[in-house]
Tab-separated table of C-alpha atoms in Angstrom:
chain	number	residue	atom	x	y	z
A	1	MET	CA	0.000	0.000	0.000
A	2	PRO	CA	1.556	3.346	-1.031
A	3	THR	CA	2.574	5.654	1.788
A	4	ASN	CA	2.416	8.807	-0.305
A	5	PHE	CA	-1.046	9.084	-1.819
A	6	LEU	CA	-1.296	12.883	-2.002
A	7	SER	CA	-0.248	14.735	-5.111
A	8	GLU	CA	2.457	17.369	-4.968
A	9	ASP	CA	-0.177	20.065	-5.370
A	10	GLN	CA	-2.203	18.663	-2.458
A	11	ARG	CA	0.873	18.721	-0.225
A	12	LYS	CA	1.582	22.338	-1.104
A	13	ARG	CA	-2.011	23.332	-0.355
A	14	PHE	CA	-2.113	21.654	3.055
A	15	GLY	CA	-2.145	24.187	5.908
A	16	ARG	CA	-1.828	27.122	3.488
A	17	PHE	CA	-4.002	29.880	2.112
A	18	THR	CA	-5.000	28.650	-1.338
A	19	GLU	CA	-7.416	31.493	-2.048
A	20	GLU	CA	-8.646	34.674	-0.453
A	21	PRO	CA	-11.277	34.112	2.263
A	22	ASP	CA	-14.722	35.488	1.477
A	23	GLU	CA	-16.616	37.858	3.758
A	24	GLY	CA	-18.223	35.061	5.720
A	25	GLN	CA	-14.896	33.320	6.317
A	26	LEU	CA	-13.254	36.576	7.330
A	27	ALA	CA	-16.003	37.255	9.871
A	28	GLY	CA	-15.882	33.675	11.160
A	29	SER	CA	-12.114	33.421	11.723
A	30	PHE	CA	-10.543	36.880	11.644
A	31	LEU	CA	-13.092	38.986	13.482
A	32	MET	CA	-11.452	40.076	16.742
A	33	ASP	CA	-13.705	40.440	19.738
A	34	GLN	CA	-12.874	42.718	22.641
A	35	THR	CA	-10.809	40.067	24.446
A	36	ALA	CA	-8.809	39.219	21.338
A	37	ARG	CA	-8.098	42.872	20.615
A	38	ARG	CA	-6.994	43.455	24.227
A	39	ARG	CA	-4.610	40.490	24.071
A	40	ALA	CA	-3.225	41.567	20.719
A	41	MET	CA	-2.690	45.138	21.909
A	42	ALA	CA	-0.749	43.813	24.914
A	43	ALA	CA	2.128	42.919	22.559
A	44	LYS	CA	4.935	45.457	22.152
A	45	GLY	CA	4.856	47.472	18.965
A	46	ALA	CA	2.443	47.644	16.039
A	47	ARG	CA	4.216	44.813	14.174
A	48	ASN	CA	3.831	42.350	17.058
A	49	ARG	CA	0.238	43.408	17.703
A	50	LEU	CA	-0.824	42.870	14.113
A	51	GLY	CA	1.179	39.632	13.871
A	52	TRP	CA	-0.369	38.278	17.071
A	53	ALA	CA	-3.917	38.916	15.805
A	54	LEU	CA	-3.129	37.440	12.379
A	55	GLN	CA	-1.764	34.249	13.950
A	56	LEU	CA	-4.935	33.891	16.012
A	57	GLY	CA	-7.086	34.214	12.887
A	58	THR	CA	-4.795	31.867	10.938
A	59	VAL	CA	-5.038	29.008	13.440
A	60	ARG	CA	-8.804	29.437	13.516
A	61	TYR	CA	-9.021	29.342	9.716
A	62	LEU	CA	-6.339	26.792	8.786
A	63	GLY	CA	-6.057	24.778	11.986
A	64	THR	CA	-2.322	25.460	12.148
A	65	PHE	CA	0.225	28.247	12.357
A	66	LEU	CA	2.287	29.360	9.380
A	67	ASP	CA	6.063	29.192	9.551
A	68	ASN	CA	6.015	32.678	8.122
A	69	PRO	CA	2.935	34.508	9.455
A	70	GLU	CA	3.368	37.142	6.747
A	71	GLU	CA	2.220	34.631	4.067
A	72	VAL	CA	-1.418	35.593	4.365
A	73	PRO	CA	-3.597	37.228	1.695
A	74	ALA	CA	-3.581	41.023	1.673
A	75	VAL	CA	-7.340	41.149	2.231
A	76	VAL	CA	-6.828	39.333	5.549
A	77	VAL	CA	-4.100	41.732	6.667
A	78	ASP	CA	-6.256	44.753	5.787
A	79	TYR	CA	-9.273	43.254	7.591
A	80	VAL	CA	-7.379	42.602	10.841
A	81	ALA	CA	-5.326	45.813	10.729
A	82	GLU	CA	-8.491	47.905	10.387
A	83	GLN	CA	-9.929	46.351	13.553
A	84	LEU	CA	-6.773	47.194	15.522
A	85	GLY	CA	-6.398	50.691	14.112
A	86	LEU	CA	-3.088	49.772	12.462
A	87	GLN	CA	-1.683	49.848	8.939
A	88	ALA	CA	-1.153	46.756	6.808
A	89	GLY	CA	2.489	47.752	6.310
A	90	ASP	CA	3.126	47.403	10.038
A	91	LEU	CA	3.392	43.619	9.516
A	92	ALA	CA	6.651	43.857	7.558
A	93	GLY	CA	9.427	41.803	9.117
A	94	TYR	CA	7.205	39.908	11.587
A	95	GLY	CA	7.942	36.567	9.892
A	96	ALA	CA	11.606	36.810	10.893
A	97	MET	CA	10.967	37.758	14.524
A	98	GLU	CA	11.498	35.199	17.286
A	99	HIS	CA	8.500	36.644	19.118
A	100	ARG	CA	6.163	34.852	16.712
A	101	TRP	CA	6.899	31.543	18.492
A	102	ASP	CA	6.030	33.080	21.859
A	103	HIS	CA	2.821	34.455	20.391
A	104	GLN	CA	1.821	30.969	19.182
A	105	GLU	CA	2.299	29.577	22.693
A	106	GLN	CA	0.222	32.430	24.141
A	107	ILE	CA	-2.591	31.747	21.649
A	108	ARG	CA	-2.574	28.002	22.358
A	109	THR	CA	-2.786	28.651	26.088
A	110	ALA	CA	-5.442	31.366	25.872
A	111	TYR	CA	-7.739	29.621	23.375
A	112	GLY	CA	-7.338	25.938	24.272
A	113	TYR	CA	-5.278	24.729	21.303
A	114	THR	CA	-2.958	21.762	21.817
A	115	LYS	CA	0.089	20.530	19.955
A	116	PHE	CA	-0.042	17.295	17.993
A	117	GLU	CA	1.876	15.088	20.406
A	118	PHE	CA	1.691	11.404	21.379
A	119	ASP	CA	-1.672	11.577	23.163
A	120	GLN	CA	-3.242	13.363	20.209
A	121	TRP	CA	-1.536	10.972	17.777
A	122	PHE	CA	-2.844	7.910	19.630
A	123	THR	CA	-6.398	9.276	19.890
A	124	LEU	CA	-6.470	10.112	16.188
A	125	ALA	CA	-4.914	6.779	15.208
A	126	ARG	CA	-7.540	4.847	17.200
A	127	TRP	CA	-10.392	6.859	15.660
A	128	MET	CA	-8.900	6.428	12.204
A	129	TYR	CA	-8.432	2.679	12.689
A	130	GLN	CA	-12.086	2.256	13.629
A	131	ARG	CA	-13.157	4.034	10.439
A	132	ALA	CA	-10.681	2.063	8.338
A	133	TRP	CA	-11.935	-1.216	9.818
A	134	ILE	CA	-15.636	-0.489	9.394
A	135	GLY	CA	-15.517	1.126	5.959
A	136	SER	CA	-13.387	1.232	2.851
A	137	GLU	CA	-12.910	4.972	2.510
A	138	ARG	CA	-10.287	6.262	0.112
A	139	PRO	CA	-7.076	7.465	1.763
A	140	THR	CA	-7.638	11.019	0.559
A	141	LEU	CA	-11.095	11.073	2.133
A	142	LEU	CA	-9.755	9.657	5.385
A	143	PHE	CA	-7.008	12.306	5.307
A	144	ASP	CA	-9.581	15.079	4.908
A	145	LEU	CA	-11.768	13.661	7.689
A	146	ALA	CA	-8.769	13.416	10.015
A	147	THR	CA	-7.828	17.013	9.245
A	148	LYS	CA	-11.345	18.202	10.011
A	149	ARG	CA	-11.405	16.227	13.244
A	150	LEU	CA	-8.150	17.796	14.420
A	151	VAL	CA	-9.444	21.263	13.576
A	152	ASP	CA	-12.701	20.627	15.426
A	153	LYS	CA	-10.785	19.331	18.454
A	154	LYS	CA	-8.492	22.388	18.405
A	155	VAL	CA	-5.391	20.297	17.800
A	156	VAL	CA	-2.783	22.150	15.788
A	157	LEU	CA	-2.285	20.257	12.540
A	158	PRO	CA	0.987	18.324	12.176
A	159	GLY	CA	3.050	18.320	9.017
A	160	VAL	CA	1.438	16.870	5.911
A	161	THR	CA	3.879	13.934	5.793
A	162	VAL	CA	3.121	12.952	9.398
A	163	LEU	CA	-0.611	12.837	8.768
A	164	GLU	CA	-0.198	11.134	5.394
A	165	ARG	CA	1.902	8.337	6.857
A	166	LEU	CA	-0.521	7.891	9.743
A	167	VAL	CA	-3.416	7.420	7.303
A	168	SER	CA	-1.464	4.918	5.204
A	169	GLY	CA	-0.223	2.936	8.190
A	170	THR	CA	-3.641	2.782	9.810
A	171	ARG	CA	-5.357	1.603	6.629
A	172	GLU	CA	-2.636	-0.980	6.082
A	173	ARG	CA	-3.076	-2.420	9.596
A	174	ALA	CA	-6.839	-2.605	9.122
A	175	GLU	CA	-6.430	-4.309	5.732
A	176	LYS	CA	-3.985	-6.895	7.089
A	177	ARG	CA	-6.305	-7.690	9.986
A	178	LEU	CA	-9.218	-8.100	7.556
A	179	TRP	CA	-7.260	-10.393	5.235
A	180	ALA	CA	-5.925	-12.510	8.107
A	181	THR	CA	-9.397	-12.903	9.663
A	182	LEU	CA	-10.969	-13.958	6.394
A	183	ALA	CA	-8.084	-16.259	5.456
A	184	ASP	CA	-8.527	-18.141	8.750
A	185	ALA	CA	-12.234	-18.878	8.103
A	186	PRO	CA	-12.034	-21.855	5.674
A	187	THR	CA	-10.503	-25.234	6.382
A	188	PRO	CA	-7.286	-26.132	4.519
A	189	GLU	CA	-9.321	-28.229	2.064
A	190	GLN	CA	-11.755	-25.386	1.441
A	191	ALA	CA	-8.883	-22.919	1.062
A	192	ALA	CA	-7.288	-25.150	-1.572
A	193	GLN	CA	-10.602	-25.367	-3.402
A	194	LEU	CA	-10.949	-21.580	-3.342
A	195	GLN	CA	-7.437	-21.103	-4.697
A	196	GLN	CA	-8.392	-23.225	-7.707
A	197	LEU	CA	-11.171	-20.803	-8.646
A	198	VAL	CA	-8.688	-18.484	-10.355
A	199	VAL	CA	-7.003	-21.288	-12.307
A	200	VAL	CA	-8.202	-21.950	-15.862
A	201	PRO	CA	-8.845	-25.733	-16.106
A	202	ALA	CA	-7.269	-27.671	-18.938
A	203	GLY	CA	-9.413	-27.607	-22.052
A	204	LYS	CA	-11.417	-24.569	-20.927
A	205	ARG	CA	-11.151	-20.894	-21.754
A	206	ILE	CA	-12.276	-19.332	-18.482
A	207	SER	CA	-11.734	-19.992	-14.792
A	208	GLU	CA	-14.393	-21.114	-12.340
A	209	LEU	CA	-14.352	-17.627	-10.835
A	210	ASP	CA	-15.323	-16.160	-14.215
A	211	ARG	CA	-18.131	-18.688	-14.598
A	212	MET	CA	-19.542	-18.319	-11.090
A	213	ARG	CA	-19.619	-14.543	-11.036
A	214	ARG	CA	-21.622	-14.234	-14.271
A	215	SER	CA	-25.267	-13.442	-13.658
A	216	PRO	CA	-27.746	-15.624	-15.585
A	217	ARG	CA	-28.853	-14.222	-18.936
A	218	ASP	CA	-30.897	-17.131	-20.303
A	219	ILE	CA	-34.547	-16.487	-19.388
A	220	SER	CA	-35.894	-19.936	-20.191
A	221	ALA	CA	-36.554	-23.270	-18.522
A	222	ARG	CA	-32.983	-24.231	-19.303
A	223	GLY	CA	-31.811	-20.917	-17.842
A	224	VAL	CA	-33.554	-21.695	-14.530
A	225	GLY	CA	-31.644	-24.973	-14.370
A	226	LYS	CA	-28.346	-23.251	-15.100
A	227	ALA	CA	-29.046	-20.596	-12.467
A	228	LEU	CA	-29.780	-23.313	-9.897
A	229	GLU	CA	-26.564	-25.150	-10.823
A	230	ARG	CA	-24.632	-21.907	-10.346
A	231	TYR	CA	-26.125	-21.497	-6.872
A	232	GLU	CA	-25.245	-25.079	-5.952
A	233	SER	CA	-21.654	-24.625	-7.181
A	234	LEU	CA	-21.235	-21.487	-5.085
A	235	ASN	CA	-22.907	-23.022	-2.063
A	236	ALA	CA	-20.605	-26.057	-2.311
A	237	LEU	CA	-17.638	-23.810	-1.520
A	238	GLY	CA	-18.750	-23.885	2.111
A	239	GLY	CA	-19.250	-20.183	2.732
A	240	SER	CA	-22.469	-20.743	4.671
A	241	GLY	CA	-20.517	-22.541	7.401
A	242	TRP	CA	-18.049	-19.748	8.127
A	243	ASP	CA	-18.545	-17.350	11.022
A	244	LEU	CA	-17.786	-13.929	9.561
A	245	SER	CA	-19.930	-11.961	11.994
A	246	SER	CA	-16.905	-9.950	13.141
A	247	ILE	CA	-16.291	-8.625	9.632
A	248	PRO	CA	-18.104	-5.382	8.765
A	249	PRO	CA	-20.533	-6.063	5.875
A	250	GLY	CA	-19.199	-3.099	3.945
A	251	ARG	CA	-15.690	-4.558	3.869
A	252	LEU	CA	-17.021	-7.890	2.614
A	253	GLN	CA	-18.995	-6.183	-0.118
A	254	ALA	CA	-15.945	-4.188	-1.206
A	255	LEU	CA	-13.920	-7.383	-1.645
A	256	VAL	CA	-16.791	-9.053	-3.504
A	257	ARG	CA	-17.084	-6.087	-5.872
A	258	PHE	CA	-13.390	-6.411	-6.648
A	259	ALA	CA	-13.678	-10.176	-7.185
A	260	LYS	CA	-16.601	-9.668	-9.566
A	261	ALA	CA	-15.053	-6.826	-11.543
A	262	ALA	CA	-11.356	-7.720	-11.758
A	263	ARG	CA	-9.893	-10.264	-14.128
A	264	ALA	CA	-9.262	-13.675	-12.615
A	265	GLN	CA	-5.568	-13.203	-13.304
A	266	ALA	CA	-5.598	-9.948	-11.328
A	267	VAL	CA	-7.075	-11.813	-8.351
A	268	ALA	CA	-4.500	-14.602	-8.775
A	269	ASP	CA	-1.667	-12.041	-8.699
A	270	LEU	CA	-2.655	-10.699	-5.278
A	271	ALA	CA	-0.587	-11.508	-2.207
A	272	ALA	CA	-1.478	-14.868	-0.656
A	273	ASN	CA	-3.548	-13.634	2.294
A	274	ARG	CA	-5.275	-10.962	0.274
A	275	ARG	CA	-6.097	-13.391	-2.545
A	276	LEU	CA	-7.563	-15.947	-0.171
A	277	ALA	CA	-9.474	-13.243	1.735
A	278	THR	CA	-10.981	-11.969	-1.513
A	279	LEU	CA	-12.088	-15.471	-2.509
A	280	VAL	CA	-13.501	-16.150	0.976
A	281	ALA	CA	-15.580	-12.965	0.787
A	282	PHE	CA	-16.754	-13.982	-2.693
A	283	ALA	CA	-17.722	-17.496	-1.537
A	284	SER	CA	-19.580	-16.222	1.541
A	285	VAL	CA	-21.653	-13.516	-0.170
A	286	MET	CA	-22.291	-14.835	-3.676
A	287	PRO	CA	-24.470	-17.884	-2.795
A	288	GLN	CA	-27.226	-15.588	-1.542
A	289	VAL	CA	-26.831	-13.395	-4.628
A	290	ALA	CA	-26.991	-16.461	-6.887
A	291	ALA	CA	-30.100	-17.716	-5.071
A	292	ASP	CA	-31.844	-14.372	-5.528
A	293	GLU	CA	-30.933	-14.328	-9.208
A	294	ALA	CA	-32.133	-17.925	-9.680
A	295	ILE	CA	-35.483	-17.043	-8.103
A	296	GLU	CA	-35.676	-13.962	-10.312
A	297	VAL	CA	-35.084	-16.072	-13.429
A	298	PHE	CA	-37.717	-18.547	-12.205
A	299	ASP	CA	-40.172	-15.702	-11.688
A	300	LEU	CA	-39.505	-14.287	-15.169
A	301	VAL	CA	-39.871	-17.709	-16.818
A	302	MET	CA	-43.125	-18.453	-15.002
A	303	GLY	CA	-44.385	-15.004	-15.925
A	304	ASP	CA	-43.636	-15.748	-19.579
A	305	VAL	CA	-45.364	-19.145	-19.303
A	306	ILE	CA	-48.475	-17.588	-17.778
A	307	ARG	CA	-48.609	-14.764	-20.323
A	308	SER	CA	-48.100	-17.089	-23.287
A	309	SER	CA	-50.704	-19.509	-21.884
A	310	ALA	CA	-53.180	-16.667	-21.474
A	311	ALA	CA	-52.483	-15.511	-25.036
A	312	LYS	CA	-52.984	-19.032	-26.418
A	313	MET	CA	-56.163	-19.415	-24.401
A	314	THR	CA	-57.473	-16.162	-25.831
A	315	LYS	CA	-56.663	-17.251	-29.390
A	316	LYS	CA	-58.276	-20.620	-28.831
A	317	ARG	CA	-61.323	-18.897	-27.403
A	318	LEU	CA	-61.614	-16.646	-30.428
A	319	ARG	CA	-61.249	-19.577	-32.831
A	320	THR	CA	-64.088	-21.497	-31.181
A	321	LEU	CA	-66.562	-18.639	-30.779
A	322	LYS	CA	-68.322	-19.441	-34.080
A	323	ASP	CA	-68.885	-23.060	-33.082
A	324	LEU	CA	-70.062	-21.989	-29.652
A	325	ASP	CA	-72.447	-19.417	-31.156
A	326	ALA	CA	-73.879	-21.963	-33.579
A	327	ALA	CA	-74.426	-24.467	-30.777
A	328	ALA	CA	-76.022	-21.800	-28.581
A	329	ILE	CA	-78.424	-20.766	-31.386
A	330	LEU	CA	-79.409	-24.396	-31.980
A	331	LEU	CA	-80.007	-24.994	-28.287
A	332	ARG	CA	-82.073	-21.810	-28.145
A	333	THR	CA	-84.252	-23.251	-30.874
A	334	ALA	CA	-84.714	-26.417	-28.845
A	335	TRP	CA	-85.569	-24.425	-25.759
A	336	LEU	CA	-88.130	-22.332	-27.627
A	337	THR	CA	-89.756	-25.550	-28.893
A	338	VAL	CA	-89.913	-27.006	-25.384
A	339	SER	CA	-91.030	-23.781	-23.728
A	340	GLY	CA	-93.715	-23.262	-26.402
A	341	ALA	CA	-95.110	-26.711	-25.819
A	342	ALA	CA	-95.022	-26.163	-22.058
A	343	ALA	CA	-96.903	-22.870	-22.396
A	344	ASP	CA	-99.754	-24.516	-24.376
A	345	PRO	CA	-102.276	-26.036	-21.931
A	346	GLU	CA	-102.971	-28.792	-24.422
A	347	GLY	CA	-99.360	-29.109	-25.556
A	348	ASP	CA	-97.448	-32.334	-25.231
A	349	ILE	CA	-93.746	-31.779	-24.555
A	350	ARG	CA	-92.852	-35.404	-25.310
A	351	ALA	CA	-94.735	-35.291	-28.603
A	352	ALA	CA	-92.941	-32.054	-29.494
A	353	LEU	CA	-89.574	-33.633	-28.788
A	354	ASP	CA	-90.457	-36.795	-30.743
A	355	ALA	CA	-91.140	-34.637	-33.764
A	356	VAL	CA	-87.657	-33.096	-33.582
A	357	ASP	CA	-84.349	-34.689	-34.597
A	358	VAL	CA	-82.486	-34.541	-31.278
A	359	ALA	CA	-79.105	-35.609	-32.673
A	360	PRO	CA	-78.055	-32.049	-33.665
A	361	PHE	CA	-79.117	-30.790	-30.251
A	362	ASN	CA	-77.058	-33.455	-28.485
A	363	ALA	CA	-74.071	-32.506	-30.613
A	364	ALA	CA	-74.643	-28.840	-29.764
A	365	ALA	CA	-74.768	-29.683	-26.068
A	366	GLU	CA	-71.427	-31.488	-26.367
A	367	VAL	CA	-69.950	-28.448	-28.108
A	368	VAL	CA	-71.127	-26.190	-25.279
A	369	LYS	CA	-69.729	-28.625	-22.735
A	370	GLU	CA	-66.358	-28.591	-24.466
A	371	LEU	CA	-66.046	-24.915	-25.288
A	372	ALA	CA	-68.005	-22.999	-22.657
A	373	GLN	CA	-66.065	-21.621	-19.674
A	374	GLU	CA	-66.967	-20.891	-16.109
A	375	PRO	CA	-67.004	-17.171	-15.230
A	376	ASP	CA	-63.855	-17.550	-13.112
A	377	ASP	CA	-61.924	-19.623	-15.652
A	378	GLY	CA	-58.644	-18.191	-16.863
A	379	CYS	CA	-55.716	-19.837	-18.557
A	380	GLU	CA	-55.501	-22.732	-16.107
A	381	GLN	CA	-56.138	-25.442	-18.682
A	382	MET	CA	-53.556	-24.055	-21.075
A	383	LEU	CA	-51.086	-23.543	-18.220
A	384	ALA	CA	-51.533	-27.154	-17.088
A	385	ALA	CA	-50.743	-28.223	-20.634
A	386	ARG	CA	-47.366	-26.471	-20.289
A	387	TYR	CA	-46.254	-28.852	-17.548
A	388	ASN	CA	-43.442	-30.256	-19.677
A	389	THR	CA	-41.841	-26.809	-19.684
A	390	ILE	CA	-42.137	-26.511	-15.903
A	391	ALA	CA	-40.927	-30.075	-15.405
A	392	ARG	CA	-37.575	-29.181	-16.955
A	393	PHE	CA	-36.558	-27.198	-13.873
A	394	LEU	CA	-39.067	-28.187	-11.180
A	395	PRO	CA	-37.031	-31.165	-9.831
A	396	GLY	CA	-33.915	-29.039	-9.554
A	397	LEU	CA	-35.856	-26.248	-7.853
A	398	LEU	CA	-37.384	-28.591	-5.277
A	399	LYS	CA	-34.013	-30.244	-4.701
A	400	THR	CA	-32.088	-27.009	-4.264
A	401	PHE	CA	-34.501	-25.222	-1.956
A	402	ALA	CA	-35.737	-26.595	1.340
A	403	ILE	CA	-39.507	-26.195	1.394
A	404	GLU	CA	-39.952	-25.773	5.116
A	405	ALA	CA	-41.875	-23.498	7.436
A	406	SER	CA	-38.561	-22.412	8.938
A	407	ALA	CA	-34.874	-22.583	8.086
A	408	THR	CA	-34.193	-25.320	10.612
A	409	ASP	CA	-34.275	-29.074	10.564
A	410	LYS	CA	-35.583	-31.387	13.246
A	411	THR	CA	-32.742	-30.476	15.602
A	412	ASP	CA	-33.442	-26.751	15.210
A	413	LYS	CA	-30.076	-26.227	13.556
A	414	PRO	CA	-29.720	-24.196	10.339
A	415	VAL	CA	-29.792	-26.154	7.099
A	416	PRO	CA	-26.398	-25.185	5.616
A	417	ASP	CA	-26.568	-26.816	2.190
A	418	ARG	CA	-29.947	-25.561	1.057
A	419	LEU	CA	-31.815	-22.286	0.989
A	420	SER	CA	-35.138	-22.414	2.787
A	421	PHE	CA	-38.480	-21.029	1.756
A	422	GLU	CA	-40.133	-19.492	4.778
A	423	ALA	CA	-43.591	-18.005	5.219
A	424	ASP	CA	-45.869	-16.494	7.816
A	425	ALA	CA	-49.315	-17.867	8.569
A	426	ALA	CA	-50.788	-16.509	5.331
A	427	GLY	CA	-48.143	-18.260	3.232
A	428	LEU	CA	-48.216	-21.651	4.941
A	429	PRO	CA	-50.790	-23.120	2.476
A	430	VAL	CA	-48.323	-22.422	-0.333
A	431	LEU	CA	-45.568	-24.258	1.531
A	432	ASP	CA	-47.945	-27.167	2.144
A	433	ALA	CA	-48.684	-27.342	-1.574
A	434	LEU	CA	-44.986	-27.261	-2.465
A	435	ARG	CA	-44.180	-30.016	0.006
A	436	PHE	CA	-47.011	-32.086	-1.455
A	437	VAL	CA	-45.685	-31.602	-4.984
A	438	LYS	CA	-42.245	-32.629	-3.774
A	439	SER	CA	-43.710	-35.824	-2.286
A	440	LEU	CA	-45.144	-36.886	-5.665
A	441	LYS	CA	-41.726	-37.777	-7.065
A	442	GLY	CA	-41.600	-41.520	-7.749
A	443	ARG	CA	-45.074	-42.079	-6.329
A	444	ARG	CA	-47.153	-44.866	-7.921
A	445	ARG	CA	-50.143	-45.350	-5.668
A	446	PRO	CA	-53.321	-43.315	-6.370
A	447	ILE	CA	-53.719	-39.915	-4.768
A	448	GLN	CA	-56.562	-39.594	-2.313
A	449	ALA	CA	-58.627	-36.429	-2.162
A	450	TRP	CA	-57.840	-35.843	1.509
A	451	GLU	CA	-54.090	-35.774	0.744
A	452	VAL	CA	-54.312	-32.783	-1.582
A	453	PRO	CA	-53.660	-29.409	0.173
A	454	ALA	CA	-56.604	-27.604	-1.385
A	455	LYS	CA	-56.381	-24.302	0.511
A	456	VAL	CA	-54.065	-22.828	-2.100
A	457	LEU	CA	-56.301	-23.788	-5.042
A	458	THR	CA	-58.596	-21.301	-6.747
A	459	PRO	CA	-62.046	-22.542	-7.883
A	460	ALA	CA	-60.759	-22.944	-11.447
A	461	TRP	CA	-57.835	-25.072	-10.279
A	462	ARG	CA	-60.127	-27.097	-8.038
A	463	ARG	CA	-62.151	-28.149	-11.065
A	464	LEU	CA	-58.945	-29.389	-12.717
A	465	VAL	CA	-57.428	-31.088	-9.681
A	466	PHE	CA	-60.737	-32.619	-8.531
A	467	PRO	CA	-62.439	-33.688	-11.793
A	468	PRO	CA	-66.067	-34.780	-11.622
A	469	PRO	CA	-66.978	-38.492	-11.618
A	470	PRO	CA	-66.520	-40.993	-13.123
A	471	MET	CA	-62.834	-39.996	-13.293
A	472	PRO	CA	-61.058	-40.875	-10.011
A	473	VAL	CA	-59.234	-38.208	-8.050
A	474	GLY	CA	-55.743	-37.772	-9.423
A	475	SER	CA	-56.489	-39.229	-12.834
A	476	SER	CA	-56.966	-35.750	-14.275
A	477	ASP	CA	-53.143	-35.461	-14.264
A	478	GLN	CA	-50.610	-34.936	-11.514
A	479	HIS	CA	-49.210	-32.180	-13.681
A	480	HIS	CA	-51.952	-29.775	-12.609
A	481	ARG	CA	-50.656	-29.529	-9.076
A	482	PRO	CA	-47.216	-27.992	-9.724
A	483	SER	CA	-48.827	-25.423	-12.003
A	484	ALA	CA	-51.530	-24.665	-9.464
A	485	THR	CA	-48.981	-23.640	-6.839
A	486	ARG	CA	-47.902	-20.786	-9.055
A	487	GLY	CA	-49.430	-17.603	-7.691
A	488	ARG	CA	-48.609	-16.650	-4.142
A	489	ARG	CA	-44.972	-17.570	-3.465
A	490	PRO	CA	-43.394	-17.569	-0.026
A	491	ALA	CA	-40.464	-15.255	0.443
A	492	PRO	CA	-37.083	-17.009	0.169
A	493	GLY	CA	-35.007	-16.988	3.300
A	494	GLY	CA	-32.278	-18.885	5.014
């Protein structure tokens, strides 16, 4: 880590007047009250009086004294001289007088300023170390914050090199502590596995680090599977089992950002502890990121499936409207015949029906049965027909995520190798439905009606899952149940 991070121009500007103070700054730092004027006038001679007052204003404004108190803007000299009833030219030669050192001591004593000595150095170093440990502020920002803190505490600023080296040394100690803490988290086997992430395997063009840090781009059933595989690969690194609670989250995120943005070779070229620390941070944070991205891909794919199913259902509905209208008109004719016979006191409904060819009416009734929809029907039938698409990633989804009411197993210990779906009371029916779907894998015996968690089903889905007799429960197709659970999804947790 470089010790000298300030530019040459920044060093020259430190503790110096870089521009003329404005009226507000003049009034804030160089306005002499009655006490200040009395103390300044106690000095011998106009030169010492004006120099004393200027040094007081300078330490207020800059936080330090100038080696040559005459190196102040002319507007400052005029402003102070006017308050003391002196001339600006009276200051000539003050910068070479030994009295200026005595005046600085008098000002420090009278106004509570302290020199930057060991106690002040230690206090500032401890404050700076806390900031360097918690955050990842740039050295120039930390330098500016330290300067402001010294000014606020009325500590006379040290030389620029002293403060610059203190910032660099403090940040370096915080970085080394961070790297050592992270490097101690994995086991030797896990550390060796992490080190291999930056190595390009034989026959491949990219390293595992490059592959794992790429967010999924394929919004398809295959893309959901790839996103789940990426999560499992990251989770297999063991980051969920490391206790990194002592590491500030901001420092972890900074290392992860570097691991995601830098070339794998750049990570491989880091010093041993820093390289391992960077990979540990990556392995501990990225599984959760990969899980969120996998769920996002799943959500986008299911959204596409639902929208396309609704569009197909609408097209199918439009194509069959003519047949449905024709059947409805024919059935209306039959109804008018029956109702007319019923309205005639001497009419015979059976005789009226015998005179009509009922075959077309039966066919029309079958058409209505096939094409007519319930008022609450949507795209459920078309969505159930898309089960093959859902089945491409459903097993992997149910395998990867623990469908539990909480993120604990029977021993109330966290489940480290899987991410849990959790829900409050309102979401528990969804979890019950997901667990039921998971239990259907490899099942051969018939499904009984009482086994089906029906609370999550809408009326339209109920008609599909529980078909009317003579079809037995479950014979309508097990595929309806995974599709039916789409809707309210419990929030992922773990």
